[in-house]
Amino acid sequence: MFLSSLLSFPQKKRNILLLNPMERNFFQFSLPSLALPVIFILFAALASSAEQEGMTSIKTDVAALLKFKDLIDKDPNGVLSNWKLENNPCSWYGVSCQSKRVIALDLSGCSLTGNVYFDPLSSMDMLLALNLSTNSFTINSTTLLQLPYNLQQLELSLAKVVGSVPENLFSKCPNLVFVDLSFNNLTSYLPENLLLNANKLQDLDISYNNLTGLISGLRIDENSCNSLLRVDLSANRIIGSIPSSISNCTNLQTLGLADNLLSGEIPRSLGELSSLQRVDISHNQLTGWLPSDWRNACNSLQELKLCYNNISGVIPASFSACSWLQIMDLSNNNISGPLPDSIFKNLISLQSLLLSNNIISGPLPSSISHCKKLQLVDLSSNRISGLVPPGICPGAESLQELKMPDNLIIGGIPPELSLCSQLKTIDFSLNYLNGSIPAELGRLQNLEQLIAWFNSLEGKIPPELGKCRSLKDVILNNNRLSGEIPTELFNCSNLEWISLTSNELTGEVPKEFGLLSRLAVLQLGNNSLSGQIPGELANCSTLVWLDLNSNKLTGEIPPRLGRQLGAKSLNGILSGNTLVFVRNVGNSCKGVGGLLEFAGIRPERLQQEPTLKTCDFTRLYSGPVLSLFTKYQTLEYLDLSYNELRGRIPEEFGDMVALQVLELSHNQLSGEIPESFGRLKNLGVFDASHNRLQGHIPDSFSNLSFLVQIDLSYNELTGRIPSRGQLSTLPASQYANNPGLCGVPLPECPSDDQQQTSPNGDASKGRTKPEVGSWVNSIVLGVLISIACVCILIVWAIAMRARRKEAEEVKMLNSLQAIHAPTTWKIDKEKEPLSINVATFQRQLRKLKFSQLIEATNGFSAESLIGSGGFGEVFKATLKDGSSVAIKKLIRLSCQGDREFMAEMETLGKIKHGNLVPLLGYCKIGEERLLVYEFMEFGSLEEMLHGRAKMQDRRILTWDERKKIARGAAKGLCFLHHNCIPHIIHRDMKSSNVLLDHDLEARVSDFGMARLISALDTHLSVSTLAGTPGYVPPEYYQSFRCTAKGDVYSFGVVLLELLTGKRPTDKEDFGDTNLVGWVKMKVNDGKQMEVIDPELLSVTKTSDESEAEEVKEMVRYLEITLRCVEEFPSKRPNMLQVVTMLRELMPGSTNGSSNSA
């Protein structure tokens, strides 16, 4: 007891017992003369003192913990309820003790809230471990300097730590061994002296924060990182090149730098770290070749992840020494050359080989069979040629996924693949395979995906595939497969996606499809299938996509399809797929389009495929799972076109409330269009052309607000086209060849009022007064004839006058066409009104004749031309009352754009916001479209910044004016993203689309050209690259999905223009890069001020103090801008956050402001 108490003394107390020599001699000489009771009393006193000291220390710990408890605002789980004085503190929740002292506090995952600081814990000198992870605290990073001196383990992951990382953290806590500050909101620069005095540090994790600054400035020497085993700085905004001094960390095992903005080459010294096990530098901007020598690192290297960079060159042969390597991920780079045959011979531990999206050529080496533990091979989107090496199985007996789509592979699918019994995925899409599908594949009991679309496979679908009970996806479209669909296939009850489109299949559509309870997508179009559509398809409760177009199907459409049985349960269905909808445009190919598994496919390769050149596939729609599947229990896509179907359209189809696309064209359907279709609120495309439909177009169609395409031509419809809703805004061609159909956009319907006269009078009166009756009838008849003649003359005169005016306008238009070659005006045969349509607009403009617009623009002369862009030319028009408007003449509108024009204008005309250019009206003349906008006095921001450089009297925007423009443009774009219903993506945000009114208030224009997010396009977007060079976000070059985060990137470029005064693309200034790349390069080099517009600095100088404040403000604007132009969309803020950040920089603003834009 005494010894334990003694050891528990603080050092200063233990020193009392360390007597000096004189005292020790005195003690030795005096000891024999002392009585034993005295000795006992002395030892008892010492023991009592030690025990009293221990009690004092635990009391100090208790007081500290109770003070810390007072900082907790909410404890929803009551974990601190036993933190009471009457309880033993060592029994408190989360508290661990040793020798009656608190050595650890663990409150992780308790959902605690409060504004926490660590000063109360600073007195706990024996506290070694602190874990407050996964709580809802607010912790300012400066309080980290109040942590106890002896602390060794600090875990604050997901604890809402804010602020910057203290540079002297390890000076205050030099004993720290483990530090986890991941998933917080740490900002500012990465301190260059952070690792100084971190002599004992082994594990440092600051991943998933918002750290900036140069990693190349981080001081790394042998003393500071000799103990370091793991460093993770992933998912920040750190820039610069990886310092070669990383080699000083000789014991480093794990290096995580993924998802940053690192540039430059991978230092050769990285390959010298002999203890290195895991390296992840993926998702950066690294360039150069891979280091050629990895022999030292290969002694222990297990994971190498360098994907999503710009690394070039060949794979070095030195990798063959990495016998411990388990994961090699070099995908999405520019690596070229063949795969060295020698590499695979020694990679005996390799489990995952990821080399997709590179330029690797040559054959796949047969030596890959030496990789016995290989589980995943992904060589998608390369130039690999030759045969699939048959020896890959059973060599790689653990192989689970073999992905080689979008390559140049020839030959057949090797039957030997059946020897890899663990195989789950086989993907050979978009290659040049031929021959038949091996029946041996039926041995693969674990096979889930068999994907080989766009090859030249032939023969029958092997019935043996029915033995693959785990099979989920059979995607074999666009081959030469023949014969019938084997019924054995329906033994695979887990099937979710069957795509056999564009083959040579015959026979009937098997009714056994109804047995597949998980089937979501069935595509059998463009074959030679015959017979009737089986009603059993309605038993597929999860079916959302059914395509049977272009076959020889007969009979009636089963009404049961409109009443799918059971509730849709799509949990997990198609969750691992990457879907793209290839939509046909025009009549060059039949059907609406097709759904493809697009993982690992380059879109440009699909466009280059010779077999596709006959089809106008100008629209690709993509998404992780395309997000087609809703909570409803009905089909969403149904294509039965180009068959021989008869009978009526089932009334039950009106119950398919989730239906978005309904294609029934080119059949022999009759009867009326069901009135129940008015319930299809999500319907976007409806094509029933080339049938024998009769009756009226239901008035309920007026309720279909998402309907953007309808084609009812070549039927026998009669009556008036409903005037409400979308129908009257669509082109007349969509209703052509229905002789009994009338109303806008077709000729008006004849009047129902007709004069009724009875030739016989009263018989008795006729007999008594024949002369009077004859005389009266003659007078009445004469008067009526005279009135009729006068009316005819008046109508004829009015019509002739109107024709003369119209002829004059057409003549004037034709003369304009001859004078102005770039302006292509067209007049078609449709008689459409030549006046401004303002009926649907809240802010009305009086009706103007087209001739008045010509007069107001001086014949659309060059002098009136004030701008041109991707959507058309803009002219200034001065009306007779002296007011000015801007008239945009649209060009390059696709057929689809024409169909949507009127509907979009009705919506866009109602959008009003102080930072949007108001649309006053529109004019529809044949195929041409004119938009009338409010005129902006100061033109565009582009003109203000760049267009008047040669004018001596040009105006230079001050910093305050530029801030005002930035805020205004942000609020306008924010309104489109967050306040409009449906939301609007601009798709072409740029400085020329930011107009300035007389007060230099920014107004965003051309948002009317954006595609509205509608029922059809909610999760789909156009494949043609949206935007203007220099403003286009990087992801648009890899994906076809236009997003709000893409607009944020483009807005960031506009902010850079305001800050730098430079255009987004300028070879003289930027060389091969652009404005964004140039700014990032300067920032990486620590030369932020070099990007600021010199003219901006020249007009902001007032006093030294105010100039310094403005410069600081410019730098903060630059930081916001860099967040907007992050390479990865997930790291960019949304426009609501951008508006908030810009508002917070306003004088007198508060950080808590969050008012709506």
PDB file of C-alpha atoms in Angstrom, residues 264 408 622 1058:
ATOM      1  CA  GLY A 264       3.110  18.094 -60.794  1.00  0.00           C
ATOM      2  CA  LEU A 408     -10.857  -3.740 -80.043  1.00  0.00           C
ATOM      3  CA  SER A 622     -27.421   9.416 -68.286  1.00  0.00           C
ATOM      4  CA  LEU A1058     -14.485  40.064 -62.725  1.00  0.00           C
TER       5      LEU A1058
END
